[in-house]
Coordinates of N, CA and C in Angstrom, one line a residue:
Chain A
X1 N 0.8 -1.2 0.0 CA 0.0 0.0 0.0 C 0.9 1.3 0.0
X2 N 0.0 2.6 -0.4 CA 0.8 3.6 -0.5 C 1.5 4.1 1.1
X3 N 2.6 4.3 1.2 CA 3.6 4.7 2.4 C 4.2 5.9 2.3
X4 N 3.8 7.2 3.3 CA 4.1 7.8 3.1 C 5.3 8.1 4.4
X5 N 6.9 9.0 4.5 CA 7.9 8.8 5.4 C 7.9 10.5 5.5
X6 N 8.2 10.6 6.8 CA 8.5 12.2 7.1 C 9.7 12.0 8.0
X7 N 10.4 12.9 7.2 CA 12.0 13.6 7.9 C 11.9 15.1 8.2
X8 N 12.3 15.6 9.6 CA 13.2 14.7 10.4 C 11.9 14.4 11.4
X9 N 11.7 13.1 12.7 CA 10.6 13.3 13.2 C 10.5 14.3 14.3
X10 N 12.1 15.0 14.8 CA 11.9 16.0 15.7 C 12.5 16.6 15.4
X11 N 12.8 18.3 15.7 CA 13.5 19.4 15.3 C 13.6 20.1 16.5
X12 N 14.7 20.6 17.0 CA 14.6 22.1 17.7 C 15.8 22.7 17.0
X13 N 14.8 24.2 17.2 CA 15.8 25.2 16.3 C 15.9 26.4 17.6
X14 N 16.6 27.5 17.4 CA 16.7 28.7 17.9 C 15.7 29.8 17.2
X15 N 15.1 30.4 18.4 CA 14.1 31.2 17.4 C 15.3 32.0 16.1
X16 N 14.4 32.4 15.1 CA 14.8 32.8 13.9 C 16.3 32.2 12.9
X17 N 16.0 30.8 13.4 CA 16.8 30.2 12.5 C 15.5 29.3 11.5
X18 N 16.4 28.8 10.5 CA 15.1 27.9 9.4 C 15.0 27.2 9.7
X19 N 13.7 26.5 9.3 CA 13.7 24.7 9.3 C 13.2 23.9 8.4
X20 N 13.5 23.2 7.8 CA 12.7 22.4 7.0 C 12.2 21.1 7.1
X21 N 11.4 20.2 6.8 CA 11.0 19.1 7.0 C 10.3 18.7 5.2
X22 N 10.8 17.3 5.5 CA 10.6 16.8 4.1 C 9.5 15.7 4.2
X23 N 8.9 15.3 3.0 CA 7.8 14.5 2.8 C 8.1 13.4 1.5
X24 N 8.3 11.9 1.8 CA 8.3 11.3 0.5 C 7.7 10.0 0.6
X25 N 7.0 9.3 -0.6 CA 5.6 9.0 -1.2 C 6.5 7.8 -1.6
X26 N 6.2 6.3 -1.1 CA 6.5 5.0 -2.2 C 5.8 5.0 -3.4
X27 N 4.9 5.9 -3.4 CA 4.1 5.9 -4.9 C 3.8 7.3 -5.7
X28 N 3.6 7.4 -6.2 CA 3.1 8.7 -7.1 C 1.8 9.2 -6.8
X29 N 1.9 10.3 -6.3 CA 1.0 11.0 -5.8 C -0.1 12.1 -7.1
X30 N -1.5 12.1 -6.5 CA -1.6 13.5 -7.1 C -2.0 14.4 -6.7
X31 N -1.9 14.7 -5.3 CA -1.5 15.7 -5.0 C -1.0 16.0 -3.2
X32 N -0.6 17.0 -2.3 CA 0.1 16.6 -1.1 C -0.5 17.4 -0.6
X33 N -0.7 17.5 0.6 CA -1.2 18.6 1.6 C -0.3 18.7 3.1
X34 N -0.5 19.6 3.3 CA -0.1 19.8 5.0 C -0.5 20.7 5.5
X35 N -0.2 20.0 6.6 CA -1.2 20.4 8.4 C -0.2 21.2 9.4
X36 N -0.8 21.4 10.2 CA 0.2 21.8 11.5 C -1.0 21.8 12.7
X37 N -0.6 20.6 13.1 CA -1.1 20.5 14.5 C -0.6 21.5 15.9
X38 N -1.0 22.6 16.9 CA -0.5 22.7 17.7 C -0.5 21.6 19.4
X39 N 0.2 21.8 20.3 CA 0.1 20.8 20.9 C -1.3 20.8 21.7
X40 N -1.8 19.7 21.8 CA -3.6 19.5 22.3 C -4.6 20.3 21.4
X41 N -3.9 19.9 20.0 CA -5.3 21.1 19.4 C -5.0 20.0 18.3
X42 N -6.2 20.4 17.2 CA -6.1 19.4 16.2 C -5.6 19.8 15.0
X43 N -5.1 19.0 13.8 CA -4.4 19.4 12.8 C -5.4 20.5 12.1
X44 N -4.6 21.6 11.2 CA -5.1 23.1 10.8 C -4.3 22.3 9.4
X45 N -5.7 22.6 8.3 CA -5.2 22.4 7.1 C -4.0 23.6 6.5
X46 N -2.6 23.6 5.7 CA -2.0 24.3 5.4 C -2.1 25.1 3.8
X47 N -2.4 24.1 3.1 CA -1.9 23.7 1.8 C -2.1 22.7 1.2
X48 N -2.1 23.0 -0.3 CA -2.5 21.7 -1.1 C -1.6 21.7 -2.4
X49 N -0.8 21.1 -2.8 CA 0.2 20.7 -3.7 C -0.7 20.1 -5.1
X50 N -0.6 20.2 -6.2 CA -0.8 19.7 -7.2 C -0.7 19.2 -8.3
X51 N 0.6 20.1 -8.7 CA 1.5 20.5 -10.2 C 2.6 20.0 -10.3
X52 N 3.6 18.9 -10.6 CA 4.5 18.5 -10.4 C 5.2 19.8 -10.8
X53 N 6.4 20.2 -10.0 CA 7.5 21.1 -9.2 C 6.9 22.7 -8.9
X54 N 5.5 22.4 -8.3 CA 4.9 23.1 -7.9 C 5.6 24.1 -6.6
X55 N 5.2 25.0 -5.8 CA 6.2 26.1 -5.6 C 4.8 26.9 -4.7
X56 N 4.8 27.2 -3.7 CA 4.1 28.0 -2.9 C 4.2 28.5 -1.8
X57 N 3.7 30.0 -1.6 CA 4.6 30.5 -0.7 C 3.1 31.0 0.3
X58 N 3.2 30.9 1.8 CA 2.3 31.4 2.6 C 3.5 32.5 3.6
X59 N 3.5 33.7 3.3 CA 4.2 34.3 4.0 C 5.6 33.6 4.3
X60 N 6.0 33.3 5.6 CA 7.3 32.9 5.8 C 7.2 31.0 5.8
X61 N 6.5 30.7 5.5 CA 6.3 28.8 4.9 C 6.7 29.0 3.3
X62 N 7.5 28.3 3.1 CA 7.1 27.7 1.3 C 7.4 26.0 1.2
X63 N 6.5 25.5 0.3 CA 5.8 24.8 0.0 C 6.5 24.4 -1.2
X64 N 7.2 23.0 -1.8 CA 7.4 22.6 -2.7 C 6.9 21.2 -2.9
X65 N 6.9 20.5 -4.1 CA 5.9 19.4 -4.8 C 6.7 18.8 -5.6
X66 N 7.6 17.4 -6.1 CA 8.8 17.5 -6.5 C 8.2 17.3 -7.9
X67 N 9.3 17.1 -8.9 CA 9.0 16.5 -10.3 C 8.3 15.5 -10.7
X68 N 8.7 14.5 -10.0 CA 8.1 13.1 -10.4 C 7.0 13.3 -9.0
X69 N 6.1 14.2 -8.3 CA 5.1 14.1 -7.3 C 5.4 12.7 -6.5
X70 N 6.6 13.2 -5.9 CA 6.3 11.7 -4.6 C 7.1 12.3 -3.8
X71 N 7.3 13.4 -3.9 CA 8.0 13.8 -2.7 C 7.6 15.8 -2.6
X72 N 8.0 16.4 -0.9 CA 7.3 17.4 -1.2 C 8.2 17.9 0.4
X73 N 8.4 19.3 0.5 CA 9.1 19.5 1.5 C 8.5 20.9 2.2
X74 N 8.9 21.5 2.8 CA 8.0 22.6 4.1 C 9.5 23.3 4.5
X75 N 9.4 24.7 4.3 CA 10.6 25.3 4.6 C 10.0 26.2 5.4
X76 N 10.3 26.7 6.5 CA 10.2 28.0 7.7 C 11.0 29.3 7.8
X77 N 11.1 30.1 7.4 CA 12.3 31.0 7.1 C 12.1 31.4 8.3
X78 N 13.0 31.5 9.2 CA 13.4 32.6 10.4 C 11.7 32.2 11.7
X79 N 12.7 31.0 12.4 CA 10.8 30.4 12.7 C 10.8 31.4 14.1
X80 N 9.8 31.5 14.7 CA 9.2 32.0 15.6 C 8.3 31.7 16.8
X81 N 8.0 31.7 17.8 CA 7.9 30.9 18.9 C 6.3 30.7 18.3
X82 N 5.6 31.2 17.6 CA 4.0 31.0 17.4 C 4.3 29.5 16.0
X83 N 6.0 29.5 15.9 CA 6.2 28.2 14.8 C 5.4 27.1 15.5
X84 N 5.6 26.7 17.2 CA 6.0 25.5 17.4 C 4.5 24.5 17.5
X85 N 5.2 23.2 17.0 CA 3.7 22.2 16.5 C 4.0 21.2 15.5
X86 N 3.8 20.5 15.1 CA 3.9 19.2 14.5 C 3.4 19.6 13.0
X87 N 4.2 19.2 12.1 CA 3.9 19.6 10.8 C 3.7 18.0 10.5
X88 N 2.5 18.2 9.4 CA 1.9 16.5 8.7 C 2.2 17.3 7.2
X89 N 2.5 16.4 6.9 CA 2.0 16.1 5.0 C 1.0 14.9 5.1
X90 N 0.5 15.1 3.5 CA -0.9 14.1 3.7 C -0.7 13.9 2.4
X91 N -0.2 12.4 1.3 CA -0.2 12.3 0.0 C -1.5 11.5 -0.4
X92 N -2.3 12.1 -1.2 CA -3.2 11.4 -2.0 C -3.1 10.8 -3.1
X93 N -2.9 9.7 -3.3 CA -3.0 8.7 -4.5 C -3.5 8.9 -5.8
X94 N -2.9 8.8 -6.7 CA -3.5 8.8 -7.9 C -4.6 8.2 -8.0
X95 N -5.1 7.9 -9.2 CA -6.9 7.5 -9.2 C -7.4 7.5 -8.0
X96 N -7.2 8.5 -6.9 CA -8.0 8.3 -5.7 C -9.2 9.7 -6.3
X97 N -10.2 9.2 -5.7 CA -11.1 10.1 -5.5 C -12.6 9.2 -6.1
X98 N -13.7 10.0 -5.5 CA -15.4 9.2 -5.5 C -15.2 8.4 -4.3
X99 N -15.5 6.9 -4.9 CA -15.4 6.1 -3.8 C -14.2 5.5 -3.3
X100 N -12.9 5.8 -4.3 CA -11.7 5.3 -3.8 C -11.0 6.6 -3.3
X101 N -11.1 6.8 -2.3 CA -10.8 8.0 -1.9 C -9.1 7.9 -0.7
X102 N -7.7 8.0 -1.4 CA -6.5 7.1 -0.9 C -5.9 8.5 -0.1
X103 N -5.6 8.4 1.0 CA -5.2 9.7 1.4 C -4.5 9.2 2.6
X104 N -3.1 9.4 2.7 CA -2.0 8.9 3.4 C -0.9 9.6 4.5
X105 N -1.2 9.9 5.7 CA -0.3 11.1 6.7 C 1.1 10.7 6.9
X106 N 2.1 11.2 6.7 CA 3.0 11.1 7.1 C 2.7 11.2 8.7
X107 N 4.0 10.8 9.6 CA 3.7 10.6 11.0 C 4.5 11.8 11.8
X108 N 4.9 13.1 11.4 CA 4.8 14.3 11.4 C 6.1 14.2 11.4
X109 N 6.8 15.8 11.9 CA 7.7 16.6 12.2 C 7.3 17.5 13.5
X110 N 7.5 17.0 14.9 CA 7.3 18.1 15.8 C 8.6 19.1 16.2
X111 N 8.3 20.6 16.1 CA 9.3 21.5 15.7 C 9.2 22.4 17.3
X112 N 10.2 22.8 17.6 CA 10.1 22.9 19.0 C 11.3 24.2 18.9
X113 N 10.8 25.8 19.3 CA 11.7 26.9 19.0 C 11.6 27.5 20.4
X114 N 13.1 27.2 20.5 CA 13.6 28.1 21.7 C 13.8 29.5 21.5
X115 N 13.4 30.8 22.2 CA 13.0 31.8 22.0 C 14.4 32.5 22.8
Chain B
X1 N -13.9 25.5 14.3 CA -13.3 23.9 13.1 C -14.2 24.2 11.8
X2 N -14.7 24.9 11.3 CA -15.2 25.1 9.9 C -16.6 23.9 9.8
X3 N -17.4 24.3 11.1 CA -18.3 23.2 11.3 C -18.5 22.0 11.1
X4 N -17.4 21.4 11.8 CA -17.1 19.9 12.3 C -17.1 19.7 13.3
X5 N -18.0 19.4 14.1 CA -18.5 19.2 15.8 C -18.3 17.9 16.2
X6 N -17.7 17.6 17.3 CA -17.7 16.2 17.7 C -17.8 15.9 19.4
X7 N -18.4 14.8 19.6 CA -18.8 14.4 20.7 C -18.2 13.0 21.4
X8 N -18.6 12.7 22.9 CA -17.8 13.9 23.5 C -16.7 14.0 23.3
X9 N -16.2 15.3 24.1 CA -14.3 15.6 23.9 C -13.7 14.7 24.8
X10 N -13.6 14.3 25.6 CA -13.3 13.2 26.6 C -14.2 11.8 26.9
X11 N -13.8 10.7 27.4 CA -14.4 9.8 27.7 C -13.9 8.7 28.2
X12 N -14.1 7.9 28.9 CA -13.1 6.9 29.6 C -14.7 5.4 29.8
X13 N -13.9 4.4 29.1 CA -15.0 3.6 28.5 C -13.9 2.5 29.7
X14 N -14.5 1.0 30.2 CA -14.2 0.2 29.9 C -14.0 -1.4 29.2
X15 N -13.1 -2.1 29.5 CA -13.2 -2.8 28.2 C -14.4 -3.6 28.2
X16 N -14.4 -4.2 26.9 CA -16.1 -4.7 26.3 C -17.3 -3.7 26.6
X17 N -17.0 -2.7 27.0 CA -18.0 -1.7 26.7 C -18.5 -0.9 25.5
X18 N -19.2 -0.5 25.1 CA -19.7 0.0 23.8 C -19.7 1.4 24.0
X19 N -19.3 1.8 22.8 CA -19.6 3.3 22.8 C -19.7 4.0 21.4
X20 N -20.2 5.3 20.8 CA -20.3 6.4 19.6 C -19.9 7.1 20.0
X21 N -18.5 7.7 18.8 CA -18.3 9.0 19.0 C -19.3 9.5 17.8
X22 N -19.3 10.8 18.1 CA -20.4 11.4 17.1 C -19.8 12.5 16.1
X23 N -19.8 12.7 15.2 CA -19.6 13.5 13.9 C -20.1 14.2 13.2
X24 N -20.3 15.9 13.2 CA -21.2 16.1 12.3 C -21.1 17.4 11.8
X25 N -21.1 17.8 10.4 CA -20.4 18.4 9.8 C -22.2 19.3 9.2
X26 N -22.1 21.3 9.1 CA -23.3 21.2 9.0 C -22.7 22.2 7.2
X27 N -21.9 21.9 6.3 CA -21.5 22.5 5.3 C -22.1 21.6 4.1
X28 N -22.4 20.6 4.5 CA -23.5 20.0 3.1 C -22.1 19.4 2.5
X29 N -21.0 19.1 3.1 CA -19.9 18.2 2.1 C -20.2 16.8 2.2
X30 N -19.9 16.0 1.4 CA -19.9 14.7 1.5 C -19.0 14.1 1.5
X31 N -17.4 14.2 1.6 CA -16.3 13.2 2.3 C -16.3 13.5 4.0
X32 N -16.4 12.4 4.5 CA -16.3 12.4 6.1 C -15.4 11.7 6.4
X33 N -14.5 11.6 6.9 CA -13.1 10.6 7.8 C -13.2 10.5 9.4
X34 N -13.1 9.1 9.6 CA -12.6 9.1 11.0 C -10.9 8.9 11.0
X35 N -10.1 9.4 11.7 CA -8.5 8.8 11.9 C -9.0 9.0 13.6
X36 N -7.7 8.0 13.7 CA -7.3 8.1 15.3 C -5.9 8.4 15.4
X37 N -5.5 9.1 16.6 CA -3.7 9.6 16.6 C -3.5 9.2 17.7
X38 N -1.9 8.6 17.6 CA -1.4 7.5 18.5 C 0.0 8.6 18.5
X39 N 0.5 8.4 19.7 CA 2.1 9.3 19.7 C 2.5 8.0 18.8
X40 N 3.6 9.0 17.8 CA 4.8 8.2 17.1 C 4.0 7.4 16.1
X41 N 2.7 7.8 16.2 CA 2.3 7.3 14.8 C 1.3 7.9 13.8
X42 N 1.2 9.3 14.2 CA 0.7 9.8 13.3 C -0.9 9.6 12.9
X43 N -1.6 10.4 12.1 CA -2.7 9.8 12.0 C -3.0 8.8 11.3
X44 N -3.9 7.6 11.6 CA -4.3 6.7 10.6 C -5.9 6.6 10.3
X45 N -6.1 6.7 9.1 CA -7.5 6.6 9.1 C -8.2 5.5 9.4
X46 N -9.6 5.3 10.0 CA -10.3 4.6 10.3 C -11.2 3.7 9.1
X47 N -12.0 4.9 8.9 CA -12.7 5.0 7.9 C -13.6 5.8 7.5
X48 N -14.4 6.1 6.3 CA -14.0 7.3 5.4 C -15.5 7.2 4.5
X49 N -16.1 8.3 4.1 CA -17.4 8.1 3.3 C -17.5 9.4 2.6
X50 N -18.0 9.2 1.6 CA -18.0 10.1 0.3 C -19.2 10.4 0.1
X51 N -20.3 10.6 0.6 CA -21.8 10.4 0.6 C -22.6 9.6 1.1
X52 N -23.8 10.1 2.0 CA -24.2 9.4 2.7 C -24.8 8.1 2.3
X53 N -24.6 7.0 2.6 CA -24.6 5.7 2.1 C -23.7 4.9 2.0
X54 N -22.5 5.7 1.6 CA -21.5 4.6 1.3 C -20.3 5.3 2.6
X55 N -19.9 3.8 2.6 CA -18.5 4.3 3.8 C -17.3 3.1 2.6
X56 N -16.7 3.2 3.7 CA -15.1 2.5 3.2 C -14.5 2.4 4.1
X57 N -13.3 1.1 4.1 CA -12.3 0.9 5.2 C -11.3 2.2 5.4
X58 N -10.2 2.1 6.1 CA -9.1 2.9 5.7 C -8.3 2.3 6.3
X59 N -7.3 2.8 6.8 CA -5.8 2.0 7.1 C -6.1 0.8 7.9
X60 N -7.3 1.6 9.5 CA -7.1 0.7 10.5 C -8.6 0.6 10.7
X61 N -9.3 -0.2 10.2 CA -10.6 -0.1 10.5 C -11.2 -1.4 11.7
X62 N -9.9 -2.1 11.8 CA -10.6 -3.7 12.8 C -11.0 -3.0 14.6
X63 N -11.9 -3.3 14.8 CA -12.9 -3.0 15.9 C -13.7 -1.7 15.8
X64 N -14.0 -1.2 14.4 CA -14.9 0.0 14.6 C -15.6 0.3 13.7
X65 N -17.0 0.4 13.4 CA -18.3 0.5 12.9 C -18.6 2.0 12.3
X66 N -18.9 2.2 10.9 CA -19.8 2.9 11.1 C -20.7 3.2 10.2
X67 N -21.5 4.4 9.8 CA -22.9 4.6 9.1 C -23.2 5.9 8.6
X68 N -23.7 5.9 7.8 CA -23.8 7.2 7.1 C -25.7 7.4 6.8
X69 N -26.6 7.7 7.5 CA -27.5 7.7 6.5 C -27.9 8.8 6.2
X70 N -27.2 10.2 6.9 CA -27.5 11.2 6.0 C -26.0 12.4 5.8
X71 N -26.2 13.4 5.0 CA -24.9 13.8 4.9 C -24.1 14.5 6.0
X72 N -25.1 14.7 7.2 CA -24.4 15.6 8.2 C -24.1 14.4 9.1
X73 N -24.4 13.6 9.3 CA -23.6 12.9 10.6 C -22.7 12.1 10.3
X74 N -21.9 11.1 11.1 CA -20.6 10.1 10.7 C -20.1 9.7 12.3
X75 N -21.2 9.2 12.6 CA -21.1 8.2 13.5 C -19.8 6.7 13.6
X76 N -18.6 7.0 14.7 CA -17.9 5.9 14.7 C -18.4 5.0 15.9
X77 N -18.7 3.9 15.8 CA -19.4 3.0 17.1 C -18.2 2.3 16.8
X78 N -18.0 1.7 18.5 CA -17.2 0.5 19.0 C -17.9 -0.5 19.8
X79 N -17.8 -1.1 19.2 CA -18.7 -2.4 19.8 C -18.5 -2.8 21.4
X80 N -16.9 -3.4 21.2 CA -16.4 -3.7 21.9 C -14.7 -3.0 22.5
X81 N -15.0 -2.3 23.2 CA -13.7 -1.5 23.4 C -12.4 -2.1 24.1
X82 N -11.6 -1.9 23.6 CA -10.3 -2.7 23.9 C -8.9 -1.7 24.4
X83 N -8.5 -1.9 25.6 CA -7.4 -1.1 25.9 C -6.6 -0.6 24.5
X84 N -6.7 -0.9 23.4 CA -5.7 -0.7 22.4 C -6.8 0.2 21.8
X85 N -7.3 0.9 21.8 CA -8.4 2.0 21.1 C -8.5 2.8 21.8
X86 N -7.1 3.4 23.0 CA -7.3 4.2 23.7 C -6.4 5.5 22.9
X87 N -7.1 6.6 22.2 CA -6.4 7.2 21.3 C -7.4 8.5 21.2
X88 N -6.8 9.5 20.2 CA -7.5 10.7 20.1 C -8.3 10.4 18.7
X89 N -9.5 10.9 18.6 CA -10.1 10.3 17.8 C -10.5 11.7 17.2
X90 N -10.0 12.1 16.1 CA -11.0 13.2 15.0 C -11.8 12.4 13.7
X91 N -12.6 13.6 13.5 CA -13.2 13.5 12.7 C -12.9 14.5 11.1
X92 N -13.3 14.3 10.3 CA -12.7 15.3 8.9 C -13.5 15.6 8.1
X93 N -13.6 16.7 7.2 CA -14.4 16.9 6.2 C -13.5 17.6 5.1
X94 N -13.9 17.1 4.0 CA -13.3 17.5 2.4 C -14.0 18.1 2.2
X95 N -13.6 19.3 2.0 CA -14.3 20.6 1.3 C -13.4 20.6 0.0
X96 N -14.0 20.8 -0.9 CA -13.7 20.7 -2.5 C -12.9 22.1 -3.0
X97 N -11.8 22.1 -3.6 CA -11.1 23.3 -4.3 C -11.8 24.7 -4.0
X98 N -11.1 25.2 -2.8 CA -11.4 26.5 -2.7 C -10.2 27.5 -2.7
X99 N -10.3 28.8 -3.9 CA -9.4 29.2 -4.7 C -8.2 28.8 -4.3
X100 N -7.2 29.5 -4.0 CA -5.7 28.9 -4.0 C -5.0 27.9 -3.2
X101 N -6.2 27.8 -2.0 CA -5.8 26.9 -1.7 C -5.9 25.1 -1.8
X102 N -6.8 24.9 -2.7 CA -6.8 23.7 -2.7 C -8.2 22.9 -1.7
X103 N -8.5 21.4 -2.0 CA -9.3 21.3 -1.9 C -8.5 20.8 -0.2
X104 N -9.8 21.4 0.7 CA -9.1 21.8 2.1 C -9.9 20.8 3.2
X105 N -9.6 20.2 3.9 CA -9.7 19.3 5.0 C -10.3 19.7 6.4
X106 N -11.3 19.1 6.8 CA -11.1 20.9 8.2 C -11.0 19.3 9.2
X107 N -10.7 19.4 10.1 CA -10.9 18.5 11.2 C -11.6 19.4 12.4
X108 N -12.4 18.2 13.5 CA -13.1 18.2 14.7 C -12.0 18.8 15.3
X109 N -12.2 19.1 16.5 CA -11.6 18.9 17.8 C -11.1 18.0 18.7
X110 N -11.8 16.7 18.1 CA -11.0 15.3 18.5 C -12.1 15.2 19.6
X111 N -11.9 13.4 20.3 CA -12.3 13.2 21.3 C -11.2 11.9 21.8
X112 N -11.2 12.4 23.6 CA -9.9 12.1 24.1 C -10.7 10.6 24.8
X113 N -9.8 9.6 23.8 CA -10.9 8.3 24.4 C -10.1 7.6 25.1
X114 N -10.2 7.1 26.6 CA -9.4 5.7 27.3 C -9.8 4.6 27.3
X115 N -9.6 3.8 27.1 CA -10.2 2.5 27.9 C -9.4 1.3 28.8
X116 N -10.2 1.5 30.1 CA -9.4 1.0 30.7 C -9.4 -0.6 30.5

């Protein structure tokens, strides 16, 4: 079945240093999403990937989608103590959708910024 | 949560006991998910329905029931509860392509389930 791996599973940074966390797919995706859970609260949709070497930016997050869609990564420029929380990716399967609906979490990145 | 309500937020069941968590979304969408989250393992789905009527397995569906008969609710029942189903349980709804961002997910608030 589709397997999705997230690197790294823990992070601590210094406030206003970067971070990134990466997302990769045993299969070919079409398309990726991500979350950010804070801690005791539930995952907060981010983003949705769709275009193979797709490229998106939400303020200080950007968002990439690789060539061949099986892999996808989350960059933080200069994080900040409202960063800290567990980042998901979520790859969805090709021919998923109606009643085959394939949708796969990585098992996060919790990101932890000392201030 | 982008009206995804769920019931209760806490609960402490024992084993062979039965219980419903409740689900209910009032946006007229029709994909509904249950996952449950486990430390170190991320979420896994339960199971999953695209319109009321039809459900589907998902990753981990052994010991958990559920039913769809109309579009707003998504009822997960446990028959039989087992120390190993002690987990945070959300619920999800697929909201379809909205502008840039994509077709967007909202989740519950979870419900914090034990069983002893």
């Amino acid at each position: 079945g589709q397997q999705v791996m997230q690197i790294p599973q823990y992070q601590h940074v210094q406030e206003g240093e970067d971070f990134t966390t990466y997302c990769n797919s045993s299969t070919t995706l079409s398309n990726i999403q991500w979350y950010k859970q804070r801690p005791g609260g539930h995952p907060v949709f981010l983003i949705q990937l769709v275009k193979s070497g797709e490229v998106k930016k939400q303020k200080r997050l950007t968002f990439q989608f690789g060539e061949a869609k099986k892999n996808s990564s989350l960059h933080i420029t200069a994080t900040q103590t409202t960063d800290v929380g567990t980042y998901f990716c979520a790859g969805e399967g090709e021919n998923s959708g109606g009643s085959n609906y394939k949708l796969t979490f990585g098992k996060g990145t919790l990101l932890t910024v000392n201030p | 949560n982008a009206g995804v309500t769920q019931t209760p937020k806490f609960h402490i069941l024992k084993t062979g006991q039965s219980m419903t968590l409740q689900c209910a979304q009032d946006m007229n969408h029709g994909y509904l998910s249950w996952y449950r989250q486990d430390p170190g393992m991320g979420l896994r789905r339960i199971h999953y329905s695209v319109a009321a009527g039809i459900t589907d397995k998902g990753e981990v569906p052994d010991g958990y029931n559920v039913s769809r008969s109309n579009t707003e609710d998504f009822p997960l029942r446990l028959e039989s509860a087992a120390p190993s189903q002690t987990s945070v349980y959300f619920c999800a709804m697929k909201r379809l392509a909205q502008a840039l961002k994509g077709d967007e997910q909202f989740f519950g608030p979870g419900t914090r389930l034990t069983v002893l």
